[in-house]
Short mmCIF file of C-alpha atoms in Angstrom, two decimals:
data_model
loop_
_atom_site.label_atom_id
_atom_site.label_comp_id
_atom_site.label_asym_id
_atom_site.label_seq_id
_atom_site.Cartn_x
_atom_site.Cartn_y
_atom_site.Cartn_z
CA UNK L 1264 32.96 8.10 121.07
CA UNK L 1265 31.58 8.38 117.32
CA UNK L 1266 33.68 9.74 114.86
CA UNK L 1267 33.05 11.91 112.50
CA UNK L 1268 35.23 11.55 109.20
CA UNK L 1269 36.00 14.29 106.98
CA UNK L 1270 33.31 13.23 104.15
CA UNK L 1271 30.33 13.37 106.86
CA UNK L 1272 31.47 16.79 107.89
CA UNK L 1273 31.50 18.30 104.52
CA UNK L 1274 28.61 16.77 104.29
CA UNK L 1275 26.98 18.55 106.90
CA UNK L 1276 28.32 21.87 106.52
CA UNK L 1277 27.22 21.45 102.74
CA UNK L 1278 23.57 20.57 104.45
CA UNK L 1279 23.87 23.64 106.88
CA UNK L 1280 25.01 26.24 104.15
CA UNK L 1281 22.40 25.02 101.97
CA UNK L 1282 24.64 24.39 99.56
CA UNK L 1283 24.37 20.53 99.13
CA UNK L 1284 21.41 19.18 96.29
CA UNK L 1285 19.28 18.26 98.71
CA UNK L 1286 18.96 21.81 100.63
CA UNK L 1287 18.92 23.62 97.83
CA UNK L 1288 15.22 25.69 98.14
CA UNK L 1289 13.70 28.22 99.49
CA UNK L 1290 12.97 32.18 99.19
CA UNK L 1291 15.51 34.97 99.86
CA UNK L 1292 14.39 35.27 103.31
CA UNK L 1293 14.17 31.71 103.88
CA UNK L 1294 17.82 31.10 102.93
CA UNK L 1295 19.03 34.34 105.33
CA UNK L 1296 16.77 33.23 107.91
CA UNK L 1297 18.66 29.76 107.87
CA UNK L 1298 22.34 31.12 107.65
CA UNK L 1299 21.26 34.14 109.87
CA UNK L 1300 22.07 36.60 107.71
CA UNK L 1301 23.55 36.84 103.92
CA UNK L 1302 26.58 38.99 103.35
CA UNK L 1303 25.53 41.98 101.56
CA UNK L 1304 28.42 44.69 101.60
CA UNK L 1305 28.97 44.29 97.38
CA UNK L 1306 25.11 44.03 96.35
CA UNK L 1307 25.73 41.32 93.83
CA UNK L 1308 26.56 39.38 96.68
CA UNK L 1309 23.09 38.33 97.52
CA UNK L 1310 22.45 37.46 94.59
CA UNK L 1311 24.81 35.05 93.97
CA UNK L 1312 24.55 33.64 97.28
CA UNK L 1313 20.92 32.92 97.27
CA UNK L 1314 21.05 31.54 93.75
CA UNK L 1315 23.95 29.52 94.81
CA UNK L 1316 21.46 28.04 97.55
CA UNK L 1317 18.20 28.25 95.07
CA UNK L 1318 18.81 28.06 91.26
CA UNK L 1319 15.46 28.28 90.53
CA UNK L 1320 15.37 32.12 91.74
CA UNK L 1321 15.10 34.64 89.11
CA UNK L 1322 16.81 38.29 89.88
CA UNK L 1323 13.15 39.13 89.77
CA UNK L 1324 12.30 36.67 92.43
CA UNK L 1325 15.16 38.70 94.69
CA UNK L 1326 14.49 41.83 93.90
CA UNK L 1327 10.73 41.45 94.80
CA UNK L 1328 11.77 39.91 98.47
CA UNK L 1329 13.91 42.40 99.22
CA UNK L 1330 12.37 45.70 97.98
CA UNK L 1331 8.70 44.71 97.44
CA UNK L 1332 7.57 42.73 100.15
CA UNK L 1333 10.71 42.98 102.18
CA UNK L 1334 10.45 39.74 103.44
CA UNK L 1335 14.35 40.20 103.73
CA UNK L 1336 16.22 43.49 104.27
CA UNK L 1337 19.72 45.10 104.73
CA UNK L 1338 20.57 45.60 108.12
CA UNK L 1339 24.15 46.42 109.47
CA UNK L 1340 25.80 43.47 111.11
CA UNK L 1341 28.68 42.69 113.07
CA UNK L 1342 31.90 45.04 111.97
CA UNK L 1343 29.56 47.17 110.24
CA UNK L 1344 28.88 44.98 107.62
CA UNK L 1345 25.57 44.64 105.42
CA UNK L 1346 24.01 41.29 105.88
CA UNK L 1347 20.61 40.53 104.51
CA UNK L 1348 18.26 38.68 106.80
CA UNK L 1349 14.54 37.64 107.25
CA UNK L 1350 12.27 40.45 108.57
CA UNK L 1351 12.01 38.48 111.79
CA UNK L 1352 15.74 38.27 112.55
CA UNK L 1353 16.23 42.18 112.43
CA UNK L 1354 15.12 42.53 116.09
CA UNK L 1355 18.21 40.12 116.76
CA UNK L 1356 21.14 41.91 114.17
CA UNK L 1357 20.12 45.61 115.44
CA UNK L 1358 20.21 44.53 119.15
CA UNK L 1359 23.10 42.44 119.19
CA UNK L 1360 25.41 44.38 116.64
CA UNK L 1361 24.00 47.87 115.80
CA UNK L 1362 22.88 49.47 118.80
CA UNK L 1363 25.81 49.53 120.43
CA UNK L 1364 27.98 50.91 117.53
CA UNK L 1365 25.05 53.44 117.34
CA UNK L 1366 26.14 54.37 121.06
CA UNK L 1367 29.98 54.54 119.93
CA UNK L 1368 28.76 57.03 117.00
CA UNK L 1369 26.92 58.66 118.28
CA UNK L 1370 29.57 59.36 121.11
CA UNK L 1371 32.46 59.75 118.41
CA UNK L 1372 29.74 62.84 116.54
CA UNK L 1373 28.99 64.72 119.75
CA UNK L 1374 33.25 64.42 120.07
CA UNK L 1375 33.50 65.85 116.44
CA UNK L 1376 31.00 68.24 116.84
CA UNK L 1377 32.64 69.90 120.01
CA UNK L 1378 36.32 70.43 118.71
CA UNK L 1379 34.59 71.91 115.44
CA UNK L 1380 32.99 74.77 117.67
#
């Protein structure tokens, strides 16, 4: 059995997270399509997390990807959070995590709607 010491696994996670030198690159929706999503609740978040992963990136350069070419865009996520992710991945995030709160809101509104008259 190989081990794997403490050091290596940084190493990787740093490699995964794009966060070590040598994965540092990319566009906005490059770096969400990677991590599968950016956290996005607080809007500076983004930001800071894809410059984190890209220095290079101007707010410019962000600003364009998400609200020019939308390349990357806010969807809700899991717990009803904002992540940003690559146009392709939206399919995935609105499937997986927002159609079925949809279901539960839409269930909870018709609920609210009745006892209001």
């Amino acid at each position: 059995m190989r081990r794997v010491t403490d050091k290596q696994r940084r190493a990787r996670l740093g490699r995964c997270h794009r966060l070590a030198l040598s994965s540092r690159s990319g566009s906005v929706a490059e770096i969400a399509h990677s991590l599968v999503g950016i956290h996005s609740s607080d809007p500076v978040t983004v930001f800071l997390a894809a410059r984190a992963r890209n220095p290079a990136l101007t707010i410019t350069d962000i600003e364009d990807c998400l609200y020019t070419k939308r390349s990357a865009v806010r969807v809700l996520g899991m717990r009803r959070t904002l992540f940003v992710v690559s146009r392709e991945d939206v399919p995935l995030l609105v499937w997986g995590c927002a159609e079925p709160m949809v279901r539960a809101e839409t269930t909870r509104l018709e609920k609210m709607l009745l006892e209001a008259g």
